[in-house]
Amino acid sequence: MSTETSIAYLSHARYGKDKVRVFRIVREGNWHHVVEYNVQALLEGDIETSYTQADNSVVVATDSGTCVDGLLCTSMMLIGFYPNTSVKNITYCDLCPPFRRDFHLSNAENPLDMAKTSPHILHPERFALHLGTFLVSKYAHIHKAFVTIEKLRWQRIAVKEGEEAKEHPYSFFRDGDDKTITSVEIDGTQGKDKLTAKVSSGIADLLGSLFHLHQASSIPELPSAVLKSSGSAFTNFVRDEFTTLIEVDDRIFSTSIDLTYTFTPFPVTLEFFESDTAGAQEKGTGTPWDGETVAASARRITLELFATDDSASVQVSRSNGISSTHACVPS
C-alpha cells in the first residue's frame, strides 16, 4: 500500500516488560524482611522509527542487562523471553527458582541490578519511583517511564513463647488475597533536569460479591473473606415492568473493593533516590515516601467503614469510603 494513500499512522508508542516477578530478602542479622512483587515497566520516547522504519537503534532491548527485566529480575533465573513487536508492546519474561540467598546490598555484583541494590526495595512506591527515574535518566531518547508494582501480602507467623506470642524472625504466611497496587509515571518531557513524578496507589481484591438476605437459600460459596450480616439496605430504586428485585431494609452485604488514591505530583531527580537528599516535605506523612503507612491506613479505614456504615446502597458506601480516606490522608 502506498504511504501517500494510507490513512494509518502511529499516534503514540509505548513498550516494555510485564509480569516481572521480584522476590527479595533483606537480612538484618537473624531478622529477615521479605517482599514479593509483580512488576510492569513501560517506556515512551523517540521510538517511533522502530515501528515505522524497522529501526531498532532506538529500542532499549528488554532482555539486556541494562533494561527493564535485567534491572528487576535479580531474584530469579531468566529462562526465556519474547522479543518486542509492534503488535504487542508489552512483552513477557518467564522466571523460575531457585531463589538466591545472598540478597545483602553489600553483595551486589551488578550496580544495575536494581531489585538487589536499591535501598528502597521494601517500599513499593519508593522502589517504583527509583526504577522509573533511573530509566528516564539513563536514556536520552526516553522521555517517560511507567512502573506498576503489585505487592503480595506476607505476614510474620506468630509463635508462642511462654505466655506471649511473638513474631517469628524469618517465617511468614499469606494473610489475605488483597494486593497493594502502585503506579508511577516519571515524566521527562520538559527536560532531564525537570523530572516530575505522579504516583497512584491502592488496594485490589479486598472483598467478594453482593447478594440479598431474601436470596439466602441460593447463596453460592464465595471466596469473600469479609461480609456484614446486617446494616445494609436497598430501597426506593426505579421500579417498572422489568424490575424483579425486591426492596429490602436489611441484607447480607459483601462487596468487591478496588481502591485507588493519587498523590500530588512532585519533582524528582535520580540523586534523590541514591542519596539522602529528600527533605522533610518529600518524606512527610501522607506522601509517596510514606506509602506503606498510607496503604495501611487506607485498608484500615476501608474495612472499618464497611463494618460500621449503615449503608443505604453500595454507591453511598463507596462515596463515604473515598471521603474518609481523603480526610485522613489529604495529600
mmCIF file of C-alpha atoms in Angstrom:
data_model
loop_
_atom_site.group_PDB
_atom_site.id
_atom_site.type_symbol
_atom_site.label_atom_id
_atom_site.label_comp_id
_atom_site.label_asym_id
_atom_site.label_seq_id
_atom_site.Cartn_x
_atom_site.Cartn_y
_atom_site.Cartn_z
ATOM 1 C CA MET A 1 0.000 0.000 0.000
ATOM 2 C CA SER A 2 1.328 3.422 -0.890
ATOM 3 C CA THR A 3 2.091 5.663 2.057
ATOM 4 C CA GLU A 4 0.542 8.550 0.114
ATOM 5 C CA THR A 5 -2.899 6.937 0.181
ATOM 6 C CA SER A 6 -2.668 5.268 3.577
ATOM 7 C CA ILE A 7 -4.746 6.746 6.395
ATOM 8 C CA ALA A 8 -2.982 4.685 9.050
ATOM 9 C CA TYR A 9 -0.461 6.405 11.299
ATOM 10 C CA LEU A 10 1.311 5.823 14.601
ATOM 11 C CA SER A 11 -0.270 8.121 17.182
ATOM 12 C CA HIS A 12 1.933 7.076 20.099
ATOM 13 C CA ALA A 13 4.126 4.187 21.172
ATOM 14 C CA ARG A 14 4.953 2.524 24.474
ATOM 15 C CA TYR A 15 6.733 -0.746 25.166
ATOM 16 C CA GLY A 16 8.444 -2.621 27.955
ATOM 17 C CA LYS A 17 8.070 -5.646 30.185
ATOM 18 C CA ASP A 18 5.167 -7.123 32.141
ATOM 19 C CA LYS A 19 4.770 -9.930 34.689
ATOM 20 C CA VAL A 20 8.280 -9.473 36.071
ATOM 21 C CA ARG A 21 8.421 -11.322 39.375
ATOM 22 C CA VAL A 22 10.618 -9.960 42.131
ATOM 23 C CA PHE A 23 11.176 -11.725 45.443
ATOM 24 C CA ARG A 24 13.610 -10.080 47.801
ATOM 25 C CA ILE A 25 15.001 -10.921 51.236
ATOM 26 C CA VAL A 26 16.706 -8.221 53.261
ATOM 27 C CA ARG A 27 18.515 -9.554 56.312
ATOM 28 C CA GLU A 28 19.168 -7.658 59.494
ATOM 29 C CA GLY A 29 21.019 -10.347 61.362
ATOM 30 C CA ASN A 30 18.513 -13.072 62.192
ATOM 31 C CA TRP A 31 15.576 -10.738 61.467
ATOM 32 C CA HIS A 32 14.514 -11.011 57.819
ATOM 33 C CA HIS A 33 12.255 -8.813 55.697
ATOM 34 C CA VAL A 34 10.613 -10.219 52.556
ATOM 35 C CA VAL A 35 8.696 -8.650 49.686
ATOM 36 C CA GLU A 36 7.140 -10.210 46.605
ATOM 37 C CA TYR A 37 6.235 -8.030 43.639
ATOM 38 C CA ASN A 38 4.805 -8.403 40.164
ATOM 39 C CA VAL A 39 6.253 -5.529 38.148
ATOM 40 C CA GLN A 40 5.396 -3.884 34.845
ATOM 41 C CA ALA A 41 7.728 -1.241 33.391
ATOM 42 C CA LEU A 42 6.960 0.594 30.140
ATOM 43 C CA LEU A 43 8.874 3.267 28.235
ATOM 44 C CA GLU A 44 7.906 6.152 25.953
ATOM 45 C CA GLY A 45 10.166 8.389 23.903
ATOM 46 C CA ASP A 46 11.646 8.879 20.457
ATOM 47 C CA ILE A 47 10.980 5.293 19.402
ATOM 48 C CA GLU A 48 8.556 5.785 16.509
ATOM 49 C CA THR A 49 11.045 4.662 13.860
ATOM 50 C CA SER A 50 11.259 1.222 15.464
ATOM 51 C CA TYR A 51 7.637 0.771 14.399
ATOM 52 C CA THR A 52 7.585 2.676 11.117
ATOM 53 C CA GLN A 53 11.079 2.093 9.687
ATOM 54 C CA ALA A 54 12.266 -1.136 11.350
ATOM 55 C CA ASP A 55 14.905 0.926 13.147
ATOM 56 C CA ASN A 56 15.957 -0.980 16.265
ATOM 57 C CA SER A 57 18.679 1.525 17.147
ATOM 58 C CA VAL A 58 16.156 3.357 19.348
ATOM 59 C CA VAL A 59 14.986 0.230 21.184
ATOM 60 C CA VAL A 60 16.248 -0.470 24.700
ATOM 61 C CA ALA A 61 16.112 -4.253 24.412
ATOM 62 C CA THR A 62 14.069 -5.689 27.249
ATOM 63 C CA ASP A 63 16.298 -8.757 27.591
ATOM 64 C CA SER A 64 19.544 -6.828 28.091
ATOM 65 C CA GLY A 65 21.264 -6.371 31.423
ATOM 66 C CA THR A 66 20.539 -2.658 31.472
ATOM 67 C CA CYS A 67 16.840 -2.756 30.637
ATOM 68 C CA VAL A 68 13.678 -3.453 32.498
ATOM 69 C CA ASP A 69 13.896 -7.155 33.291
ATOM 70 C CA GLY A 70 17.648 -7.002 33.785
ATOM 71 C CA LEU A 71 17.121 -4.303 36.371
ATOM 72 C CA LEU A 72 14.422 -6.226 38.161
ATOM 73 C CA CYS A 73 14.908 -9.949 37.825
ATOM 74 C CA THR A 74 17.854 -10.462 40.110
ATOM 75 C CA SER A 75 15.903 -12.704 42.457
ATOM 76 C CA MET A 76 15.013 -15.330 39.852
ATOM 77 C CA MET A 77 16.643 -17.083 36.935
ATOM 78 C CA LEU A 78 15.644 -15.834 33.485
ATOM 79 C CA ILE A 79 14.735 -18.885 31.410
ATOM 80 C CA GLY A 80 13.023 -17.288 28.429
ATOM 81 C CA PHE A 81 11.697 -14.123 26.854
ATOM 82 C CA TYR A 82 9.653 -12.986 23.905
ATOM 83 C CA PRO A 83 11.001 -10.095 21.813
ATOM 84 C CA ASN A 84 9.053 -6.853 21.413
ATOM 85 C CA THR A 85 6.753 -6.472 18.406
ATOM 86 C CA SER A 86 4.601 -3.588 17.143
ATOM 87 C CA VAL A 87 1.542 -5.810 17.601
ATOM 88 C CA LYS A 88 2.107 -6.444 21.278
ATOM 89 C CA ASN A 89 4.019 -3.720 23.092
ATOM 90 C CA ILE A 90 4.019 -5.437 26.430
ATOM 91 C CA THR A 91 6.310 -8.462 26.456
ATOM 92 C CA TYR A 92 6.751 -11.175 28.986
ATOM 93 C CA CYS A 93 9.625 -12.984 30.605
ATOM 94 C CA ASP A 94 9.395 -16.345 32.365
ATOM 95 C CA LEU A 95 11.152 -16.712 35.673
ATOM 96 C CA CYS A 96 11.711 -19.629 37.981
ATOM 97 C CA PRO A 97 13.555 -20.618 41.205
ATOM 98 C CA PRO A 98 15.984 -21.164 42.729
ATOM 99 C CA PHE A 99 15.757 -18.046 44.874
ATOM 100 C CA ARG A 100 19.131 -16.606 45.719
ATOM 101 C CA ARG A 101 20.030 -16.293 49.375
ATOM 102 C CA ASP A 102 22.744 -13.628 49.148
ATOM 103 C CA PHE A 103 20.477 -10.595 48.999
ATOM 104 C CA HIS A 104 22.578 -8.225 51.091
ATOM 105 C CA LEU A 105 23.105 -4.865 49.402
ATOM 106 C CA SER A 106 26.814 -5.146 50.068
ATOM 107 C CA ASN A 107 26.968 -8.270 47.895
ATOM 108 C CA ALA A 108 25.736 -6.510 44.758
ATOM 109 C CA GLU A 109 27.604 -7.837 41.735
ATOM 110 C CA ASN A 110 25.956 -5.546 39.193
ATOM 111 C CA PRO A 111 25.104 -1.959 40.123
ATOM 112 C CA LEU A 112 22.241 -2.074 37.620
ATOM 113 C CA ASP A 113 20.503 -4.968 39.391
ATOM 114 C CA MET A 114 18.080 -2.568 40.995
ATOM 115 C CA ALA A 115 15.982 -5.199 42.741
ATOM 116 C CA LYS A 116 19.166 -6.182 44.526
ATOM 117 C CA THR A 117 20.829 -2.832 45.109
ATOM 118 C CA SER A 118 18.037 -0.306 45.561
ATOM 119 C CA PRO A 119 17.772 0.790 49.199
ATOM 120 C CA HIS A 120 14.043 1.285 48.551
ATOM 121 C CA ILE A 121 13.163 -2.291 47.587
ATOM 122 C CA LEU A 122 10.989 -2.917 50.662
ATOM 123 C CA HIS A 123 8.717 0.028 49.823
ATOM 124 C CA PRO A 124 6.786 -0.288 46.518
ATOM 125 C CA GLU A 125 6.211 3.449 45.969
ATOM 126 C CA ARG A 126 9.861 4.297 46.600
ATOM 127 C CA PHE A 127 11.135 1.400 44.512
ATOM 128 C CA ALA A 128 8.854 2.259 41.578
ATOM 129 C CA LEU A 129 9.982 5.896 41.762
ATOM 130 C CA HIS A 130 13.641 4.835 41.861
ATOM 131 C CA LEU A 131 13.288 2.470 38.903
ATOM 132 C CA GLY A 132 11.280 4.877 36.758
ATOM 133 C CA THR A 133 13.612 7.791 37.479
ATOM 134 C CA PHE A 134 16.628 5.660 36.590
ATOM 135 C CA LEU A 135 15.144 4.578 33.255
ATOM 136 C CA VAL A 136 14.288 8.115 32.155
ATOM 137 C CA SER A 137 17.632 9.486 33.378
ATOM 138 C CA LYS A 138 19.671 6.703 31.760
ATOM 139 C CA TYR A 139 18.481 7.008 28.147
ATOM 140 C CA ALA A 140 18.476 10.371 26.368
ATOM 141 C CA HIS A 141 15.699 9.424 23.942
ATOM 142 C CA ILE A 142 13.363 8.005 26.613
ATOM 143 C CA HIS A 143 11.059 10.702 27.993
ATOM 144 C CA LYS A 144 8.583 8.784 30.136
ATOM 145 C CA ALA A 145 8.590 5.647 32.248
ATOM 146 C CA PHE A 146 5.537 3.910 33.661
ATOM 147 C CA VAL A 147 6.138 1.463 36.510
ATOM 148 C CA THR A 148 3.354 -0.564 38.108
ATOM 149 C CA ILE A 149 4.019 -2.776 41.120
ATOM 150 C CA GLU A 150 1.631 -5.320 42.555
ATOM 151 C CA LYS A 151 2.688 -6.231 46.098
ATOM 152 C CA LEU A 152 1.548 -9.561 47.514
ATOM 153 C CA ARG A 153 0.836 -9.923 51.218
ATOM 154 C CA TRP A 154 3.268 -11.691 53.556
ATOM 155 C CA GLN A 155 2.741 -11.567 57.340
ATOM 156 C CA ARG A 156 5.038 -12.898 60.039
ATOM 157 C CA ILE A 157 3.904 -16.091 61.767
ATOM 158 C CA ALA A 158 3.194 -15.604 65.466
ATOM 159 C CA VAL A 159 4.944 -18.193 67.629
ATOM 160 C CA LYS A 160 4.036 -18.695 71.270
ATOM 161 C CA GLU A 161 6.895 -18.158 73.679
ATOM 162 C CA GLY A 162 5.782 -18.716 77.243
ATOM 163 C CA GLU A 163 2.536 -16.821 77.770
ATOM 164 C CA GLU A 164 3.044 -14.476 74.835
ATOM 165 C CA ALA A 165 3.007 -14.838 71.065
ATOM 166 C CA LYS A 166 5.897 -13.213 69.232
ATOM 167 C CA GLU A 167 6.515 -12.665 65.544
ATOM 168 C CA HIS A 168 8.915 -15.176 64.037
ATOM 169 C CA PRO A 169 12.042 -13.536 62.588
ATOM 170 C CA TYR A 170 12.018 -15.374 59.230
ATOM 171 C CA SER A 171 8.750 -17.331 58.812
ATOM 172 C CA PHE A 172 5.749 -15.840 57.034
ATOM 173 C CA PHE A 173 2.254 -16.666 55.787
ATOM 174 C CA ARG A 174 -0.080 -15.011 53.299
ATOM 175 C CA ASP A 175 -2.831 -13.433 55.396
ATOM 176 C CA GLY A 176 -5.071 -12.279 52.555
ATOM 177 C CA ASP A 177 -5.549 -12.231 48.804
ATOM 178 C CA ASP A 178 -5.771 -8.452 48.537
ATOM 179 C CA LYS A 179 -2.829 -6.719 46.909
ATOM 180 C CA THR A 180 -1.279 -3.283 47.153
ATOM 181 C CA ILE A 181 -1.037 -1.688 43.698
ATOM 182 C CA THR A 182 1.327 1.191 42.942
ATOM 183 C CA SER A 183 1.567 3.016 39.599
ATOM 184 C CA VAL A 184 4.271 5.605 38.958
ATOM 185 C CA GLU A 185 4.750 7.870 35.941
ATOM 186 C CA ILE A 186 8.089 9.639 35.565
ATOM 187 C CA ASP A 187 7.791 12.487 33.057
ATOM 188 C CA GLY A 188 10.933 13.943 31.489
ATOM 189 C CA THR A 189 9.314 15.731 28.561
ATOM 190 C CA GLN A 190 10.336 19.117 29.990
ATOM 191 C CA GLY A 191 13.973 18.041 30.324
ATOM 192 C CA LYS A 192 16.045 15.530 32.232
ATOM 193 C CA ASP A 193 16.689 18.139 34.906
ATOM 194 C CA LYS A 194 12.963 18.753 35.366
ATOM 195 C CA LEU A 195 11.579 15.284 36.011
ATOM 196 C CA THR A 196 8.173 15.067 37.652
ATOM 197 C CA ALA A 197 6.543 12.079 39.294
ATOM 198 C CA LYS A 198 2.905 11.062 39.509
ATOM 199 C CA VAL A 199 2.069 8.319 41.987
ATOM 200 C CA SER A 200 -1.181 6.391 42.403
ATOM 201 C CA SER A 201 -1.592 3.533 44.842
ATOM 202 C CA GLY A 202 -4.425 1.430 46.126
ATOM 203 C CA ILE A 203 -5.851 -1.932 47.069
ATOM 204 C CA ALA A 204 -7.230 -4.655 44.813
ATOM 205 C CA ASP A 205 -9.192 -7.843 45.544
ATOM 206 C CA LEU A 206 -10.140 -6.871 49.086
ATOM 207 C CA LEU A 207 -13.576 -8.479 49.287
ATOM 208 C CA GLY A 208 -16.143 -10.574 47.385
ATOM 209 C CA SER A 209 -19.643 -10.032 45.860
ATOM 210 C CA LEU A 210 -23.154 -8.847 46.676
ATOM 211 C CA PHE A 211 -26.343 -10.747 47.403
ATOM 212 C CA HIS A 212 -29.587 -10.217 49.337
ATOM 213 C CA LEU A 213 -30.911 -11.717 52.546
ATOM 214 C CA HIS A 214 -34.090 -12.967 50.893
ATOM 215 C CA GLN A 215 -31.957 -14.973 48.453
ATOM 216 C CA ALA A 216 -30.081 -16.764 51.235
ATOM 217 C CA SER A 217 -31.305 -20.174 50.152
ATOM 218 C CA SER A 218 -29.364 -19.840 46.898
ATOM 219 C CA ILE A 219 -26.180 -18.222 48.224
ATOM 220 C CA PRO A 220 -23.153 -19.624 46.358
ATOM 221 C CA GLU A 221 -19.864 -20.413 48.001
ATOM 222 C CA LEU A 222 -17.858 -17.199 47.843
ATOM 223 C CA PRO A 223 -14.143 -16.527 48.169
ATOM 224 C CA SER A 224 -15.018 -13.398 50.154
ATOM 225 C CA ALA A 225 -13.224 -13.003 53.482
ATOM 226 C CA VAL A 226 -15.364 -10.092 54.700
ATOM 227 C CA LEU A 227 -19.110 -9.552 54.842
ATOM 228 C CA LYS A 228 -21.698 -7.975 57.112
ATOM 229 C CA SER A 229 -24.882 -9.818 58.011
ATOM 230 C CA SER A 230 -26.817 -6.631 58.759
ATOM 231 C CA GLY A 231 -26.557 -2.857 58.443
ATOM 232 C CA SER A 232 -27.246 -2.671 54.706
ATOM 233 C CA ALA A 233 -30.419 -1.837 52.786
ATOM 234 C CA PHE A 234 -31.564 -1.097 49.246
ATOM 235 C CA THR A 235 -34.936 0.578 48.713
ATOM 236 C CA ASN A 236 -36.695 3.293 46.679
ATOM 237 C CA PHE A 237 -34.968 2.393 43.404
ATOM 238 C CA VAL A 238 -36.609 2.600 39.977
ATOM 239 C CA ARG A 239 -39.406 0.072 39.676
ATOM 240 C CA ASP A 240 -41.044 -0.740 36.358
ATOM 241 C CA GLU A 241 -42.202 -3.721 34.318
ATOM 242 C CA PHE A 242 -38.610 -5.004 34.046
ATOM 243 C CA THR A 243 -37.872 -4.918 37.791
ATOM 244 C CA THR A 244 -37.767 -8.207 39.700
ATOM 245 C CA LEU A 245 -35.554 -7.137 42.598
ATOM 246 C CA ILE A 246 -37.333 -6.941 45.949
ATOM 247 C CA GLU A 247 -36.751 -3.943 48.180
ATOM 248 C CA VAL A 248 -35.081 -4.859 51.473
ATOM 249 C CA ASP A 249 -34.219 -2.840 54.546
ATOM 250 C CA ASP A 250 -31.755 -5.431 55.819
ATOM 251 C CA ARG A 251 -29.479 -7.671 53.799
ATOM 252 C CA ILE A 252 -26.186 -9.513 53.801
ATOM 253 C CA PHE A 253 -23.595 -7.265 52.225
ATOM 254 C CA SER A 254 -20.209 -8.365 50.876
ATOM 255 C CA THR A 255 -18.674 -6.296 48.118
ATOM 256 C CA SER A 256 -15.551 -6.447 45.997
ATOM 257 C CA ILE A 257 -13.403 -3.356 46.536
ATOM 258 C CA ASP A 258 -10.663 -1.865 44.405
ATOM 259 C CA LEU A 259 -9.378 1.361 45.955
ATOM 260 C CA THR A 260 -7.064 3.826 44.198
ATOM 261 C CA TYR A 261 -5.693 7.095 45.551
ATOM 262 C CA THR A 262 -3.414 9.588 43.787
ATOM 263 C CA PHE A 263 -0.707 11.682 45.431
ATOM 264 C CA THR A 264 0.101 15.264 44.500
ATOM 265 C CA PRO A 265 2.747 15.295 41.683
ATOM 266 C CA PHE A 266 6.244 16.345 42.729
ATOM 267 C CA PRO A 267 9.708 16.866 41.162
ATOM 268 C CA VAL A 268 12.339 14.120 41.372
ATOM 269 C CA THR A 269 15.980 13.521 40.480
ATOM 270 C CA LEU A 270 17.980 10.320 40.365
ATOM 271 C CA GLU A 271 20.183 11.660 43.173
ATOM 272 C CA PHE A 272 17.017 11.976 45.248
ATOM 273 C CA PHE A 273 16.871 8.175 45.486
ATOM 274 C CA GLU A 274 20.567 7.359 45.519
ATOM 275 C CA SER A 275 21.454 9.708 48.372
ATOM 276 C CA ASP A 276 19.733 11.049 51.439
ATOM 277 C CA THR A 277 18.734 14.348 49.829
ATOM 278 C CA ALA A 278 14.973 14.163 50.321
ATOM 279 C CA GLY A 279 13.760 16.840 52.684
ATOM 280 C CA ALA A 280 11.037 16.836 55.297
ATOM 281 C CA GLN A 281 8.382 17.825 52.754
ATOM 282 C CA GLU A 282 9.164 14.944 50.387
ATOM 283 C CA LYS A 283 9.404 12.425 53.240
ATOM 284 C CA GLY A 284 6.449 13.786 55.186
ATOM 285 C CA THR A 285 3.463 11.851 56.462
ATOM 286 C CA GLY A 286 0.996 11.014 53.708
ATOM 287 C CA THR A 287 3.499 11.390 50.859
ATOM 288 C CA PRO A 288 4.554 8.577 48.483
ATOM 289 C CA TRP A 289 7.648 8.192 50.671
ATOM 290 C CA ASP A 290 5.219 7.208 53.424
ATOM 291 C CA GLY A 291 3.378 4.835 51.107
ATOM 292 C CA GLU A 292 3.325 1.824 53.419
ATOM 293 C CA THR A 293 1.653 3.824 56.180
ATOM 294 C CA VAL A 294 -0.827 5.338 53.734
ATOM 295 C CA ALA A 295 -1.696 1.881 52.360
ATOM 296 C CA ALA A 296 -2.232 0.500 55.863
ATOM 297 C CA SER A 297 -4.428 3.483 56.747
ATOM 298 C CA ALA A 298 -6.466 3.132 53.552
ATOM 299 C CA ARG A 299 -7.019 -0.574 54.214
ATOM 300 C CA ARG A 300 -7.974 0.035 57.855
ATOM 301 C CA ILE A 301 -10.340 2.903 57.005
ATOM 302 C CA THR A 302 -11.993 0.878 54.235
ATOM 303 C CA LEU A 303 -12.615 -2.121 56.486
ATOM 304 C CA GLU A 304 -13.793 -0.003 59.432
ATOM 305 C CA LEU A 305 -16.211 1.916 57.234
ATOM 306 C CA PHE A 306 -17.512 -1.289 55.690
ATOM 307 C CA ALA A 307 -18.232 -2.645 59.167
ATOM 308 C CA THR A 308 -19.746 0.459 60.759
ATOM 309 C CA ASP A 309 -21.514 2.295 57.923
ATOM 310 C CA ASP A 310 -25.295 1.860 57.928
ATOM 311 C CA SER A 311 -25.357 1.500 54.167
ATOM 312 C CA ALA A 312 -28.300 2.632 52.054
ATOM 313 C CA SER A 313 -26.555 1.455 48.878
ATOM 314 C CA VAL A 314 -23.201 0.385 47.501
ATOM 315 C CA GLN A 315 -22.835 3.824 45.920
ATOM 316 C CA VAL A 316 -23.154 5.621 49.263
ATOM 317 C CA SER A 317 -20.652 3.286 50.913
ATOM 318 C CA ARG A 318 -18.166 3.954 48.122
ATOM 319 C CA SER A 319 -18.571 7.710 48.448
ATOM 320 C CA ASN A 320 -18.181 7.611 52.226
ATOM 321 C CA GLY A 321 -15.053 5.486 51.890
ATOM 322 C CA ILE A 322 -13.440 7.953 49.493
ATOM 323 C CA SER A 323 -14.251 10.895 51.765
ATOM 324 C CA SER A 324 -12.926 9.134 54.863
ATOM 325 C CA THR A 325 -9.651 8.135 53.204
ATOM 326 C CA HIS A 326 -9.049 11.612 51.802
ATOM 327 C CA ALA A 327 -9.790 13.205 55.178
ATOM 328 C CA CYS A 328 -7.127 11.077 56.872
ATOM 329 C CA VAL A 329 -4.542 11.394 54.069
ATOM 330 C CA PRO A 330 -5.160 14.783 52.392
ATOM 331 C CA SER A 331 -2.000 14.674 50.234
#
